[in-house]
Structure formats: C-alpha cells, structure tokens
C-alpha cells in the first residue's frame, strides 16, 4: 500500500520504518521542512530516534495535502494537542486512518478517534496502542500491540499492515477502551515518576500502579468501554511499561516533579511531548463529568495545575477513608 505517516517524531519514524519493512511505499510528513531534509540527507532522525538507520527510500513531505494526495492509508502520529488541526486536512479522505496518538481532548473529552469521527467522517478509523516504546520497536525488540476499530475489517487490515516477526498485532472491537487505556496510563506514569523522584521504593510504585488500574477501569467503563480491555495490552500492559521504564517520557516528567521542578518549566525544556501533562487536565475533567472517584488522577492534576505540594498529595492519598479493595 501507499502509506503516509503524519508526524516525524520517534513513534512516527519507527512506524514508518516498520511499514517499509512490510514492502509498503511510505511518505513521512513533518511540520519543519529543515528537519525532514536533515533526515533525508543523513538517513537518521537523531532528534527523536537516535542511532537508528532509516531506509533511504522513505519519502518526506512538509505539506500535508501533498503528503496524503496518493495515500491509501494514513497513520496519525502527532501530539494530541496538534491532532485536531492536522487532521482537518482529512475531511474528504475515504481510506484507512490509524491513530497512534494517546490523549484526550480537553474541551470535548474526545479521544483521538473521536476527533477523527468529526474531521475524517468518510474514513475507516482505527487505533494502534500498547506497550511499545519507539526506540525498542526500531531496534526490532519483540513486543505486542492492539489494533482497535469498531469495524472488524479495519482492525484486521491494520493487523496485517503492521504485524512483523518482532511486532505482534492483536485486534479488538473496543476502540474507546483501547484509546482510554493508552491515554490515562500516561497520567499514572507521571505519578510513578513522582514516586521515583521522592526516593520511594518498589512497594510504593506497585501499590500505586495497582490502585491506578482500578480507577482507570472505573472511568473507562463509565465512558462506555469494556472492562476486560483494561487488563490487556493497551491497558495494564502499557501502564506497566510506562510506569517502570527508563524510556518513559511521562515517568521522567514525574520524576522531575518529585524532585521539585515545576510542570510548565519541564514541558518547555523538552523537545518530545509528555502526553500525561495535558491528559491529566482532560482526565480530571472527564472524571468530574461522569462522577467517578479517581484519587490518583486527582492528585496528579492538583500537583501539575494547582501547585499542590507533592508531599501533601502523598499524605492525602495515604490518609483517605479506609475501604474494601475494589
């Protein structure tokens, strides 16, 4: 197929390489032409995916309409806050669109495929999500992921497009659950990083992650997702890797919070986006909308957006009313 990847960051670049390995014709769009030219000339995306040699016959394009002009399939790999703007160009597109962006739009509470339903109403929409750091995928280290769509044929097509010897793809009909699991785990990963920044141990993090999956599940089911999705690859699997890995931008973001830095300054100092930062605000609002108790999400939101003292947030979590485990 003729595939276009919208987004020249780490994940977009890794997936472009993966598609090329499947003998697909791949065009990569990025918003900075000079960076694309640098990748073309060097055969590497050192800013986002250092040390990885890229196929020399990848095509690069800085104009979205030109990039999608001949595409039979499109992968959207831009940050969540740019997702609506970039996908406005897909209004008349009738092919397959795969979102690999993990986020929730604050103003609407929509996942990325929710935005696609508005911006690309004629397209077949799917999401690809799971425990998959771009650098490990680019190094061909084995992992597994989920292709989700409300259209079984679309999920199956995504599965066939991306499945490789080291990249196993499952399918799911629970598009909303897969997207919510991928988005909400980034908020929890910030909390896990705060745990590390404070110098807490493995007991603390294990307890945090276990209780967090309970509130992610509660919120997801309230939004209409299937409960079992949150114990799968796009739920528990992605949550574990993002909370524990040294590759995790969100965990690293939280670690700096735990050491006393402020969220806006951290965001301004990093090139790659920690999606848990904007998603914390969206998740907090979504929980209020559905009247769901989300203690960890609430405390992360308070630390990031209300300037709450980190130590006080920990004390408040640990001193909540006693209850049975749910």
PDB file of C-alpha atoms in Angstrom:
ATOM      1  CA  UNK A   1       0.000   0.000   0.000  1.00  0.00           C
ATOM      2  CA  UNK A   2       0.937   3.643  -0.342  1.00  0.00           C
ATOM      3  CA  UNK A   3       1.127   4.764   3.288  1.00  0.00           C
ATOM      4  CA  UNK A   4       1.579   8.239   4.758  1.00  0.00           C
ATOM      5  CA  UNK A   5       2.729   8.827   8.322  1.00  0.00           C
ATOM      6  CA  UNK A   6       1.723  12.227   9.686  1.00  0.00           C
ATOM      7  CA  UNK A   7       4.344  13.008  12.310  1.00  0.00           C
ATOM      8  CA  UNK A   8       8.122  12.738  12.175  1.00  0.00           C
ATOM      9  CA  UNK A   9       8.743  12.179  15.875  1.00  0.00           C
ATOM     10  CA  UNK A  10      10.052   8.988  17.442  1.00  0.00           C
ATOM     11  CA  UNK A  11       6.895   6.914  17.078  1.00  0.00           C
ATOM     12  CA  UNK A  12       6.016   8.135  13.597  1.00  0.00           C
ATOM     13  CA  UNK A  13       9.560   7.407  12.405  1.00  0.00           C
ATOM     14  CA  UNK A  14       9.626   3.938  13.994  1.00  0.00           C
ATOM     15  CA  UNK A  15       6.287   3.024  12.416  1.00  0.00           C
ATOM     16  CA  UNK A  16       7.387   4.354   9.026  1.00  0.00           C
ATOM     17  CA  UNK A  17      10.374   2.021   9.256  1.00  0.00           C
ATOM     18  CA  UNK A  18       8.082  -0.855  10.262  1.00  0.00           C
ATOM     19  CA  UNK A  19       5.749  -0.222   7.313  1.00  0.00           C
ATOM     20  CA  UNK A  20       8.729  -0.070   4.963  1.00  0.00           C
ATOM     21  CA  UNK A  21       9.810  -3.487   6.256  1.00  0.00           C
ATOM     22  CA  UNK A  22       6.439  -4.769   5.024  1.00  0.00           C
ATOM     23  CA  UNK A  23       7.260  -3.556   1.492  1.00  0.00           C
ATOM     24  CA  UNK A  24       4.878  -0.617   1.645  1.00  0.00           C
ATOM     25  CA  UNK A  25       5.597   2.714  -0.043  1.00  0.00           C
ATOM     26  CA  UNK A  26       5.964   5.207   2.812  1.00  0.00           C
ATOM     27  CA  UNK A  27       5.814   9.015   2.945  1.00  0.00           C
ATOM     28  CA  UNK A  28       6.537  10.840   6.203  1.00  0.00           C
ATOM     29  CA  UNK A  29       5.122  14.297   6.875  1.00  0.00           C
ATOM     30  CA  UNK A  30       6.666  16.678   9.393  1.00  0.00           C
ATOM     31  CA  UNK A  31       5.931  20.306  10.120  1.00  0.00           C
ATOM     32  CA  UNK A  32       9.556  21.519   9.881  1.00  0.00           C
ATOM     33  CA  UNK A  33      10.961  21.132   6.386  1.00  0.00           C
ATOM     34  CA  UNK A  34      14.566  21.652   7.514  1.00  0.00           C
ATOM     35  CA  UNK A  35      14.345  18.687   9.901  1.00  0.00           C
ATOM     36  CA  UNK A  36      12.909  16.472   7.165  1.00  0.00           C
ATOM     37  CA  UNK A  37      15.726  17.434   4.827  1.00  0.00           C
ATOM     38  CA  UNK A  38      18.240  16.588   7.535  1.00  0.00           C
ATOM     39  CA  UNK A  39      16.688  13.118   7.939  1.00  0.00           C
ATOM     40  CA  UNK A  40      16.701  12.628   4.185  1.00  0.00           C
ATOM     41  CA  UNK A  41      20.372  13.527   3.901  1.00  0.00           C
ATOM     42  CA  UNK A  42      21.649  11.625   6.944  1.00  0.00           C
ATOM     43  CA  UNK A  43      19.315   8.629   6.921  1.00  0.00           C
ATOM     44  CA  UNK A  44      18.683   9.170  10.626  1.00  0.00           C
ATOM     45  CA  UNK A  45      16.255  11.048  12.863  1.00  0.00           C
ATOM     46  CA  UNK A  46      18.775  11.882  15.569  1.00  0.00           C
ATOM     47  CA  UNK A  47      16.474  14.341  17.376  1.00  0.00           C
ATOM     48  CA  UNK A  48      13.846  11.750  18.178  1.00  0.00           C
ATOM     49  CA  UNK A  49      15.213   8.293  17.307  1.00  0.00           C
ATOM     50  CA  UNK A  50      18.990   8.454  17.746  1.00  0.00           C
ATOM     51  CA  UNK A  51      21.248   5.725  16.441  1.00  0.00           C
ATOM     52  CA  UNK A  52      18.683   4.141  14.110  1.00  0.00           C
ATOM     53  CA  UNK A  53      19.441   3.844  10.405  1.00  0.00           C
ATOM     54  CA  UNK A  54      16.362   4.560   8.305  1.00  0.00           C
ATOM     55  CA  UNK A  55      15.505   3.242   4.833  1.00  0.00           C
ATOM     56  CA  UNK A  56      16.911   5.547   2.182  1.00  0.00           C
ATOM     57  CA  UNK A  57      13.804   5.296   0.027  1.00  0.00           C
ATOM     58  CA  UNK A  58      11.419   6.793   2.568  1.00  0.00           C
ATOM     59  CA  UNK A  59       9.794   9.900   1.102  1.00  0.00           C
ATOM     60  CA  UNK A  60       9.489  13.125   3.108  1.00  0.00           C
ATOM     61  CA  UNK A  61       6.960  15.905   2.631  1.00  0.00           C
ATOM     62  CA  UNK A  62       6.330  19.107   4.600  1.00  0.00           C
ATOM     63  CA  UNK A  63       2.919  19.841   3.022  1.00  0.00           C
ATOM     64  CA  UNK A  64       0.004  17.818   4.407  1.00  0.00           C
ATOM     65  CA  UNK A  65      -2.247  17.887   1.301  1.00  0.00           C
ATOM     66  CA  UNK A  66       0.675  16.774  -0.850  1.00  0.00           C
ATOM     67  CA  UNK A  67       1.655  14.064   1.642  1.00  0.00           C
ATOM     68  CA  UNK A  68      -1.814  12.497   1.675  1.00  0.00           C
ATOM     69  CA  UNK A  69      -2.631  13.051  -2.002  1.00  0.00           C
ATOM     70  CA  UNK A  70      -1.911   9.469  -3.117  1.00  0.00           C
ATOM     71  CA  UNK A  71      -2.184   7.710   0.242  1.00  0.00           C
ATOM     72  CA  UNK A  72      -4.180   4.503   0.543  1.00  0.00           C
ATOM     73  CA  UNK A  73      -3.640   4.510   4.312  1.00  0.00           C
ATOM     74  CA  UNK A  74      -2.680   7.208   6.812  1.00  0.00           C
ATOM     75  CA  UNK A  75      -1.055   6.894  10.230  1.00  0.00           C
ATOM     76  CA  UNK A  76      -1.504   9.911  12.517  1.00  0.00           C
ATOM     77  CA  UNK A  77       1.404  10.221  14.954  1.00  0.00           C
ATOM     78  CA  UNK A  78       1.280  13.865  16.038  1.00  0.00           C
ATOM     79  CA  UNK A  79       0.938  15.131  19.645  1.00  0.00           C
ATOM     80  CA  UNK A  80      -2.640  15.163  20.934  1.00  0.00           C
ATOM     81  CA  UNK A  81      -2.780  18.947  21.154  1.00  0.00           C
ATOM     82  CA  UNK A  82      -1.997  19.209  17.422  1.00  0.00           C
ATOM     83  CA  UNK A  83      -4.215  16.297  16.397  1.00  0.00           C
ATOM     84  CA  UNK A  84      -7.372  18.248  15.537  1.00  0.00           C
ATOM     85  CA  UNK A  85      -5.528  20.852  13.498  1.00  0.00           C
ATOM     86  CA  UNK A  86      -3.508  18.332  11.473  1.00  0.00           C
ATOM     87  CA  UNK A  87      -6.463  16.034  10.777  1.00  0.00           C
ATOM     88  CA  UNK A  88      -8.611  18.867   9.426  1.00  0.00           C
ATOM     89  CA  UNK A  89      -6.922  18.026   6.136  1.00  0.00           C
ATOM     90  CA  UNK A  90      -8.649  14.613   6.099  1.00  0.00           C
ATOM     91  CA  UNK A  91     -12.224  15.894   5.645  1.00  0.00           C
ATOM     92  CA  UNK A  92     -12.624  14.229   2.232  1.00  0.00           C
ATOM     93  CA  UNK A  93     -10.361  11.252   2.836  1.00  0.00           C
ATOM     94  CA  UNK A  94     -12.130   7.890   2.449  1.00  0.00           C
ATOM     95  CA  UNK A  95      -9.313   5.413   3.152  1.00  0.00           C
ATOM     96  CA  UNK A  96      -7.900   3.883   6.318  1.00  0.00           C
ATOM     97  CA  UNK A  97      -6.750   6.250   9.094  1.00  0.00           C
ATOM     98  CA  UNK A  98      -4.853   4.827  12.064  1.00  0.00           C
ATOM     99  CA  UNK A  99      -4.329   6.944  15.168  1.00  0.00           C
ATOM    100  CA  UNK A 100      -1.259   6.124  17.251  1.00  0.00           C
ATOM    101  CA  UNK A 101      -1.618   9.229  19.441  1.00  0.00           C
ATOM    102  CA  UNK A 102      -2.572   8.726  23.096  1.00  0.00           C
ATOM    103  CA  UNK A 103      -4.581  11.582  24.541  1.00  0.00           C
ATOM    104  CA  UNK A 104      -7.963  13.085  25.422  1.00  0.00           C
ATOM    105  CA  UNK A 105      -9.042  16.456  24.065  1.00  0.00           C
ATOM    106  CA  UNK A 106      -9.762  18.774  26.994  1.00  0.00           C
ATOM    107  CA  UNK A 107     -12.574  20.892  25.584  1.00  0.00           C
ATOM    108  CA  UNK A 108     -14.603  17.956  24.238  1.00  0.00           C
ATOM    109  CA  UNK A 109     -13.451  14.904  26.213  1.00  0.00           C
ATOM    110  CA  UNK A 110     -12.939  13.085  22.903  1.00  0.00           C
ATOM    111  CA  UNK A 111     -10.257  10.514  22.235  1.00  0.00           C
ATOM    112  CA  UNK A 112      -8.240  10.892  19.030  1.00  0.00           C
ATOM    113  CA  UNK A 113     -10.565   8.621  17.041  1.00  0.00           C
ATOM    114  CA  UNK A 114     -13.426  10.723  18.394  1.00  0.00           C
ATOM    115  CA  UNK A 115     -11.775  13.715  16.758  1.00  0.00           C
ATOM    116  CA  UNK A 116     -11.305  11.679  13.575  1.00  0.00           C
ATOM    117  CA  UNK A 117     -15.038  10.917  13.532  1.00  0.00           C
ATOM    118  CA  UNK A 118     -15.572  14.671  13.191  1.00  0.00           C
ATOM    119  CA  UNK A 119     -12.622  15.563  10.968  1.00  0.00           C
ATOM    120  CA  UNK A 120     -12.487  12.468   8.754  1.00  0.00           C
ATOM    121  CA  UNK A 121     -16.103  11.205   8.701  1.00  0.00           C
ATOM    122  CA  UNK A 122     -15.641   9.173   5.493  1.00  0.00           C
ATOM    123  CA  UNK A 123     -12.535   7.328   6.670  1.00  0.00           C
ATOM    124  CA  UNK A 124     -12.219   3.884   8.210  1.00  0.00           C
ATOM    125  CA  UNK A 125     -10.889   4.706  11.675  1.00  0.00           C
ATOM    126  CA  UNK A 126      -8.653   2.598  13.911  1.00  0.00           C
ATOM    127  CA  UNK A 127      -6.225   2.974  16.803  1.00  0.00           C
ATOM    128  CA  UNK A 128      -2.957   1.160  17.427  1.00  0.00           C
ATOM    129  CA  UNK A 129      -1.883   1.067  21.068  1.00  0.00           C
ATOM    130  CA  UNK A 130       0.130  -0.994  23.534  1.00  0.00           C
ATOM    131  CA  UNK A 131       3.456  -1.336  25.402  1.00  0.00           C
ATOM    132  CA  UNK A 132       5.655  -0.127  22.561  1.00  0.00           C
ATOM    133  CA  UNK A 133       8.469   2.377  23.089  1.00  0.00           C
ATOM    134  CA  UNK A 134       9.603   3.660  19.715  1.00  0.00           C
ATOM    135  CA  UNK A 135      13.307   3.050  20.286  1.00  0.00           C
ATOM    136  CA  UNK A 136      12.760  -0.625  21.164  1.00  0.00           C
ATOM    137  CA  UNK A 137      10.469  -1.134  18.166  1.00  0.00           C
ATOM    138  CA  UNK A 138      13.102   0.495  15.933  1.00  0.00           C
ATOM    139  CA  UNK A 139      15.692  -1.926  17.352  1.00  0.00           C
ATOM    140  CA  UNK A 140      13.404  -4.865  16.461  1.00  0.00           C
ATOM    141  CA  UNK A 141      12.987  -5.915  20.102  1.00  0.00           C
ATOM    142  CA  UNK A 142       9.892  -8.161  20.377  1.00  0.00           C
ATOM    143  CA  UNK A 143       6.628  -6.701  21.663  1.00  0.00           C
ATOM    144  CA  UNK A 144       2.869  -6.893  21.093  1.00  0.00           C
ATOM    145  CA  UNK A 145       0.210  -4.267  20.427  1.00  0.00           C
ATOM    146  CA  UNK A 146      -3.544  -3.942  19.763  1.00  0.00           C
ATOM    147  CA  UNK A 147      -5.279  -2.699  16.617  1.00  0.00           C
ATOM    148  CA  UNK A 148      -8.757  -1.496  17.585  1.00  0.00           C
ATOM    149  CA  UNK A 149     -11.692  -0.438  15.458  1.00  0.00           C
ATOM    150  CA  UNK A 150     -15.469  -0.597  15.542  1.00  0.00           C
ATOM    151  CA  UNK A 151     -15.162  -2.010  12.014  1.00  0.00           C
ATOM    152  CA  UNK A 152     -13.693  -5.542  12.173  1.00  0.00           C
ATOM    153  CA  UNK A 153     -12.339  -5.272   8.630  1.00  0.00           C
ATOM    154  CA  UNK A 154     -10.405  -2.118   9.542  1.00  0.00           C
ATOM    155  CA  UNK A 155      -8.878  -3.714  12.647  1.00  0.00           C
ATOM    156  CA  UNK A 156      -7.874  -6.740  10.585  1.00  0.00           C
ATOM    157  CA  UNK A 157      -6.325  -4.550   7.904  1.00  0.00           C
ATOM    158  CA  UNK A 158      -4.242  -2.681  10.492  1.00  0.00           C
ATOM    159  CA  UNK A 159      -3.175  -6.021  11.945  1.00  0.00           C
ATOM    160  CA  UNK A 160      -1.960  -7.195   8.543  1.00  0.00           C
ATOM    161  CA  UNK A 161      -0.234  -3.893   7.790  1.00  0.00           C
ATOM    162  CA  UNK A 162       1.878  -3.814  10.928  1.00  0.00           C
ATOM    163  CA  UNK A 163       2.383  -7.388  12.090  1.00  0.00           C
ATOM    164  CA  UNK A 164       6.025  -8.485  11.929  1.00  0.00           C
ATOM    165  CA  UNK A 165       8.216 -11.219  13.410  1.00  0.00           C
ATOM    166  CA  UNK A 166       9.080  -8.903  16.332  1.00  0.00           C
ATOM    167  CA  UNK A 167       5.859  -6.843  16.369  1.00  0.00           C
ATOM    168  CA  UNK A 168       2.812  -8.997  17.100  1.00  0.00           C
ATOM    169  CA  UNK A 169      -0.546  -7.303  16.498  1.00  0.00           C
ATOM    170  CA  UNK A 170      -3.822  -8.368  18.123  1.00  0.00           C
ATOM    171  CA  UNK A 171      -7.261  -6.923  17.297  1.00  0.00           C
ATOM    172  CA  UNK A 172     -10.022  -5.514  19.467  1.00  0.00           C
ATOM    173  CA  UNK A 173     -13.517  -4.117  18.784  1.00  0.00           C
ATOM    174  CA  UNK A 174     -13.277  -1.867  21.871  1.00  0.00           C
ATOM    175  CA  UNK A 175     -11.897   1.253  20.211  1.00  0.00           C
ATOM    176  CA  UNK A 176     -12.847   3.540  23.092  1.00  0.00           C
ATOM    177  CA  UNK A 177     -11.330   1.285  25.760  1.00  0.00           C
ATOM    178  CA  UNK A 178      -8.055   0.864  23.881  1.00  0.00           C
ATOM    179  CA  UNK A 179      -7.740   4.624  23.428  1.00  0.00           C
ATOM    180  CA  UNK A 180      -8.674   5.472  27.014  1.00  0.00           C
ATOM    181  CA  UNK A 181      -6.229   2.922  28.407  1.00  0.00           C
ATOM    182  CA  UNK A 182      -3.437   4.394  26.326  1.00  0.00           C
ATOM    183  CA  UNK A 183      -4.249   7.962  27.328  1.00  0.00           C
ATOM    184  CA  UNK A 184      -4.950   7.547  31.043  1.00  0.00           C
ATOM    185  CA  UNK A 185      -1.867   5.434  31.759  1.00  0.00           C
ATOM    186  CA  UNK A 186       0.307   8.457  30.933  1.00  0.00           C
ATOM    187  CA  UNK A 187      -1.195  10.353  33.875  1.00  0.00           C
ATOM    188  CA  UNK A 188      -0.398   7.445  36.173  1.00  0.00           C
ATOM    189  CA  UNK A 189       3.137   7.256  34.773  1.00  0.00           C
ATOM    190  CA  UNK A 190       3.693  10.818  35.971  1.00  0.00           C
ATOM    191  CA  UNK A 191       2.613   9.696  39.441  1.00  0.00           C
ATOM    192  CA  UNK A 192       5.030   6.761  39.186  1.00  0.00           C
ATOM    193  CA  UNK A 193       7.807   9.168  38.272  1.00  0.00           C
ATOM    194  CA  UNK A 194       6.971  11.353  41.249  1.00  0.00           C
ATOM    195  CA  UNK A 195       7.347   8.205  43.349  1.00  0.00           C
ATOM    196  CA  UNK A 196      10.860   7.811  41.937  1.00  0.00           C
ATOM    197  CA  UNK A 197      11.732  11.473  42.351  1.00  0.00           C
ATOM    198  CA  UNK A 198      10.758  11.319  46.014  1.00  0.00           C
ATOM    199  CA  UNK A 199      13.028   8.319  46.520  1.00  0.00           C
ATOM    200  CA  UNK A 200      10.224   5.884  47.330  1.00  0.00           C
ATOM    201  CA  UNK A 201      10.628   2.177  46.630  1.00  0.00           C
ATOM    202  CA  UNK A 202       9.152  -0.677  44.647  1.00  0.00           C
ATOM    203  CA  UNK A 203       6.413  -1.327  47.210  1.00  0.00           C
ATOM    204  CA  UNK A 204       5.113   2.191  46.740  1.00  0.00           C
ATOM    205  CA  UNK A 205       5.107   2.016  42.971  1.00  0.00           C
ATOM    206  CA  UNK A 206       3.479  -1.422  42.840  1.00  0.00           C
ATOM    207  CA  UNK A 207       0.688  -0.229  45.139  1.00  0.00           C
ATOM    208  CA  UNK A 208       0.251   2.938  43.097  1.00  0.00           C
ATOM    209  CA  UNK A 209       0.016   1.110  39.768  1.00  0.00           C
ATOM    210  CA  UNK A 210      -2.405  -1.492  41.147  1.00  0.00           C
ATOM    211  CA  UNK A 211      -4.772   1.083  42.590  1.00  0.00           C
ATOM    212  CA  UNK A 212      -4.449   3.237  39.482  1.00  0.00           C
ATOM    213  CA  UNK A 213      -5.614   0.443  37.167  1.00  0.00           C
ATOM    214  CA  UNK A 214      -8.761   0.218  39.307  1.00  0.00           C
ATOM    215  CA  UNK A 215      -9.613   3.878  38.770  1.00  0.00           C
ATOM    216  CA  UNK A 216      -8.704   3.757  35.067  1.00  0.00           C
ATOM    217  CA  UNK A 217     -11.085   0.819  34.732  1.00  0.00           C
ATOM    218  CA  UNK A 218     -13.864   2.625  36.627  1.00  0.00           C
ATOM    219  CA  UNK A 219     -13.551   5.715  34.481  1.00  0.00           C
ATOM    220  CA  UNK A 220     -13.260   3.778  31.236  1.00  0.00           C
ATOM    221  CA  UNK A 221     -16.339   1.665  31.903  1.00  0.00           C
ATOM    222  CA  UNK A 222     -18.313   4.785  32.859  1.00  0.00           C
ATOM    223  CA  UNK A 223     -17.394   6.242  29.461  1.00  0.00           C
ATOM    224  CA  UNK A 224     -18.683   3.123  27.684  1.00  0.00           C
ATOM    225  CA  UNK A 225     -15.588   0.929  27.342  1.00  0.00           C
ATOM    226  CA  UNK A 226     -15.397  -2.805  28.023  1.00  0.00           C
ATOM    227  CA  UNK A 227     -13.993  -3.762  31.421  1.00  0.00           C
ATOM    228  CA  UNK A 228     -11.692  -6.530  30.141  1.00  0.00           C
ATOM    229  CA  UNK A 229      -9.824  -4.131  27.837  1.00  0.00           C
ATOM    230  CA  UNK A 230      -8.068  -2.544  30.809  1.00  0.00           C
ATOM    231  CA  UNK A 231      -6.298  -5.772  31.773  1.00  0.00           C
ATOM    232  CA  UNK A 232      -4.991  -6.216  28.232  1.00  0.00           C
ATOM    233  CA  UNK A 233      -2.020  -4.878  26.298  1.00  0.00           C
ATOM    234  CA  UNK A 234      -3.455  -1.387  25.814  1.00  0.00           C
ATOM    235  CA  UNK A 235      -4.391  -1.159  29.488  1.00  0.00           C
ATOM    236  CA  UNK A 236      -2.314  -2.969  32.087  1.00  0.00           C
ATOM    237  CA  UNK A 237       0.474  -3.783  29.624  1.00  0.00           C
ATOM    238  CA  UNK A 238       1.001  -0.185  28.546  1.00  0.00           C
ATOM    239  CA  UNK A 239       0.566   1.056  32.115  1.00  0.00           C
ATOM    240  CA  UNK A 240       3.323  -1.203  33.439  1.00  0.00           C
ATOM    241  CA  UNK A 241       5.912  -0.325  30.822  1.00  0.00           C
ATOM    242  CA  UNK A 242       5.229   3.396  31.048  1.00  0.00           C
ATOM    243  CA  UNK A 243       5.430   3.460  34.831  1.00  0.00           C
ATOM    244  CA  UNK A 244       8.622   1.416  35.148  1.00  0.00           C
ATOM    245  CA  UNK A 245      10.755   2.035  32.053  1.00  0.00           C
ATOM    246  CA  UNK A 246      13.726   4.367  31.761  1.00  0.00           C
ATOM    247  CA  UNK A 247      12.452   5.193  28.239  1.00  0.00           C
ATOM    248  CA  UNK A 248       9.186   6.677  29.546  1.00  0.00           C
ATOM    249  CA  UNK A 249       8.895  10.424  28.964  1.00  0.00           C
ATOM    250  CA  UNK A 250       5.939  10.610  31.343  1.00  0.00           C
ATOM    251  CA  UNK A 251       7.731   8.779  34.137  1.00  0.00           C
ATOM    252  CA  UNK A 252      10.758  11.044  33.652  1.00  0.00           C
ATOM    253  CA  UNK A 253       8.479  14.094  33.703  1.00  0.00           C
ATOM    254  CA  UNK A 254       7.034  12.943  37.019  1.00  0.00           C
ATOM    255  CA  UNK A 255      10.462  12.218  38.451  1.00  0.00           C
ATOM    256  CA  UNK A 256      11.424  15.838  37.880  1.00  0.00           C
ATOM    257  CA  UNK A 257       8.190  16.946  39.596  1.00  0.00           C
ATOM    258  CA  UNK A 258       9.101  14.751  42.557  1.00  0.00           C
ATOM    259  CA  UNK A 259      12.471  16.471  42.751  1.00  0.00           C
ATOM    260  CA  UNK A 260      10.860  19.885  42.994  1.00  0.00           C
ATOM    261  CA  UNK A 261      10.684  21.205  39.418  1.00  0.00           C
ATOM    262  CA  UNK A 262       7.547  22.856  38.029  1.00  0.00           C
ATOM    263  CA  UNK A 263       5.485  21.303  35.252  1.00  0.00           C
ATOM    264  CA  UNK A 264       5.477  24.251  32.796  1.00  0.00           C
ATOM    265  CA  UNK A 265       9.253  24.571  33.031  1.00  0.00           C
ATOM    266  CA  UNK A 266       9.751  20.852  32.436  1.00  0.00           C
ATOM    267  CA  UNK A 267       7.436  20.899  29.404  1.00  0.00           C
ATOM    268  CA  UNK A 268       9.251  23.908  27.964  1.00  0.00           C
ATOM    269  CA  UNK A 269      12.657  22.251  28.370  1.00  0.00           C
ATOM    270  CA  UNK A 270      11.924  19.051  26.436  1.00  0.00           C
ATOM    271  CA  UNK A 271      11.528  18.534  22.696  1.00  0.00           C
ATOM    272  CA  UNK A 272       9.390  15.403  22.943  1.00  0.00           C
ATOM    273  CA  UNK A 273       5.903  15.705  24.446  1.00  0.00           C
ATOM    274  CA  UNK A 274       4.940  14.033  27.736  1.00  0.00           C
ATOM    275  CA  UNK A 275       1.280  13.384  26.894  1.00  0.00           C
ATOM    276  CA  UNK A 276       0.364  12.788  30.539  1.00  0.00           C
ATOM    277  CA  UNK A 277       0.712  16.510  31.264  1.00  0.00           C
ATOM    278  CA  UNK A 278      -2.206  17.740  29.091  1.00  0.00           C
ATOM    279  CA  UNK A 279      -4.093  14.472  29.621  1.00  0.00           C
ATOM    280  CA  UNK A 280      -4.114  14.957  33.409  1.00  0.00           C
ATOM    281  CA  UNK A 281      -6.325  18.002  32.930  1.00  0.00           C
ATOM    282  CA  UNK A 282      -8.584  16.192  30.461  1.00  0.00           C
ATOM    283  CA  UNK A 283      -8.851  13.083  32.649  1.00  0.00           C
ATOM    284  CA  UNK A 284      -9.707  15.122  35.721  1.00  0.00           C
ATOM    285  CA  UNK A 285     -12.483  16.865  33.799  1.00  0.00           C
ATOM    286  CA  UNK A 286     -13.757  13.560  32.375  1.00  0.00           C
ATOM    287  CA  UNK A 287     -13.947  12.030  35.859  1.00  0.00           C
ATOM    288  CA  UNK A 288     -15.954  15.021  37.097  1.00  0.00           C
ATOM    289  CA  UNK A 289     -18.322  14.683  34.130  1.00  0.00           C
ATOM    290  CA  UNK A 290     -19.042  11.022  34.941  1.00  0.00           C
ATOM    291  CA  UNK A 291     -18.894  11.414  38.748  1.00  0.00           C
ATOM    292  CA  UNK A 292     -16.117   8.814  39.063  1.00  0.00           C
ATOM    293  CA  UNK A 293     -13.760   8.679  42.035  1.00  0.00           C
ATOM    294  CA  UNK A 294     -10.169   8.919  40.715  1.00  0.00           C
ATOM    295  CA  UNK A 295      -7.835   9.683  43.646  1.00  0.00           C
ATOM    296  CA  UNK A 296      -4.518   9.266  41.802  1.00  0.00           C
ATOM    297  CA  UNK A 297      -5.604  11.255  38.757  1.00  0.00           C
ATOM    298  CA  UNK A 298      -6.987  13.966  41.062  1.00  0.00           C
ATOM    299  CA  UNK A 299      -3.724  14.333  42.962  1.00  0.00           C
ATOM    300  CA  UNK A 300      -1.641  14.409  39.766  1.00  0.00           C
ATOM    301  CA  UNK A 301      -3.923  17.130  38.422  1.00  0.00           C
ATOM    302  CA  UNK A 302      -3.611  19.111  41.649  1.00  0.00           C
ATOM    303  CA  UNK A 303       0.191  18.893  41.600  1.00  0.00           C
ATOM    304  CA  UNK A 304       0.500  19.833  37.919  1.00  0.00           C
ATOM    305  CA  UNK A 305      -2.184  22.507  37.619  1.00  0.00           C
ATOM    306  CA  UNK A 306      -2.918  23.815  41.115  1.00  0.00           C
ATOM    307  CA  UNK A 307       0.602  23.847  42.537  1.00  0.00           C
ATOM    308  CA  UNK A 308      -0.203  21.364  45.284  1.00  0.00           C
ATOM    309  CA  UNK A 309       2.746  20.319  47.425  1.00  0.00           C
ATOM    310  CA  UNK A 310       3.972  16.863  46.408  1.00  0.00           C
ATOM    311  CA  UNK A 311       4.382  15.665  49.986  1.00  0.00           C
ATOM    312  CA  UNK A 312       0.863  16.803  50.849  1.00  0.00           C
ATOM    313  CA  UNK A 313      -0.533  14.943  47.836  1.00  0.00           C
ATOM    314  CA  UNK A 314       1.100  11.720  49.068  1.00  0.00           C
ATOM    315  CA  UNK A 315      -0.247  12.238  52.586  1.00  0.00           C
ATOM    316  CA  UNK A 316      -3.740  12.870  51.241  1.00  0.00           C
ATOM    317  CA  UNK A 317      -3.661   9.687  49.166  1.00  0.00           C
ATOM    318  CA  UNK A 318      -2.483   7.592  52.110  1.00  0.00           C
ATOM    319  CA  UNK A 319      -4.987   9.054  54.594  1.00  0.00           C
ATOM    320  CA  UNK A 320      -8.164   8.537  52.571  1.00  0.00           C
ATOM    321  CA  UNK A 321     -11.063   6.799  54.332  1.00  0.00           C
ATOM    322  CA  UNK A 322     -10.444   3.072  54.764  1.00  0.00           C
ATOM    323  CA  UNK A 323     -12.423   0.773  52.434  1.00  0.00           C
ATOM    324  CA  UNK A 324     -12.529  -2.677  50.878  1.00  0.00           C
ATOM    325  CA  UNK A 325     -10.374  -3.268  47.808  1.00  0.00           C
ATOM    326  CA  UNK A 326     -12.346  -2.959  44.588  1.00  0.00           C
TER     327      UNK A 326
END
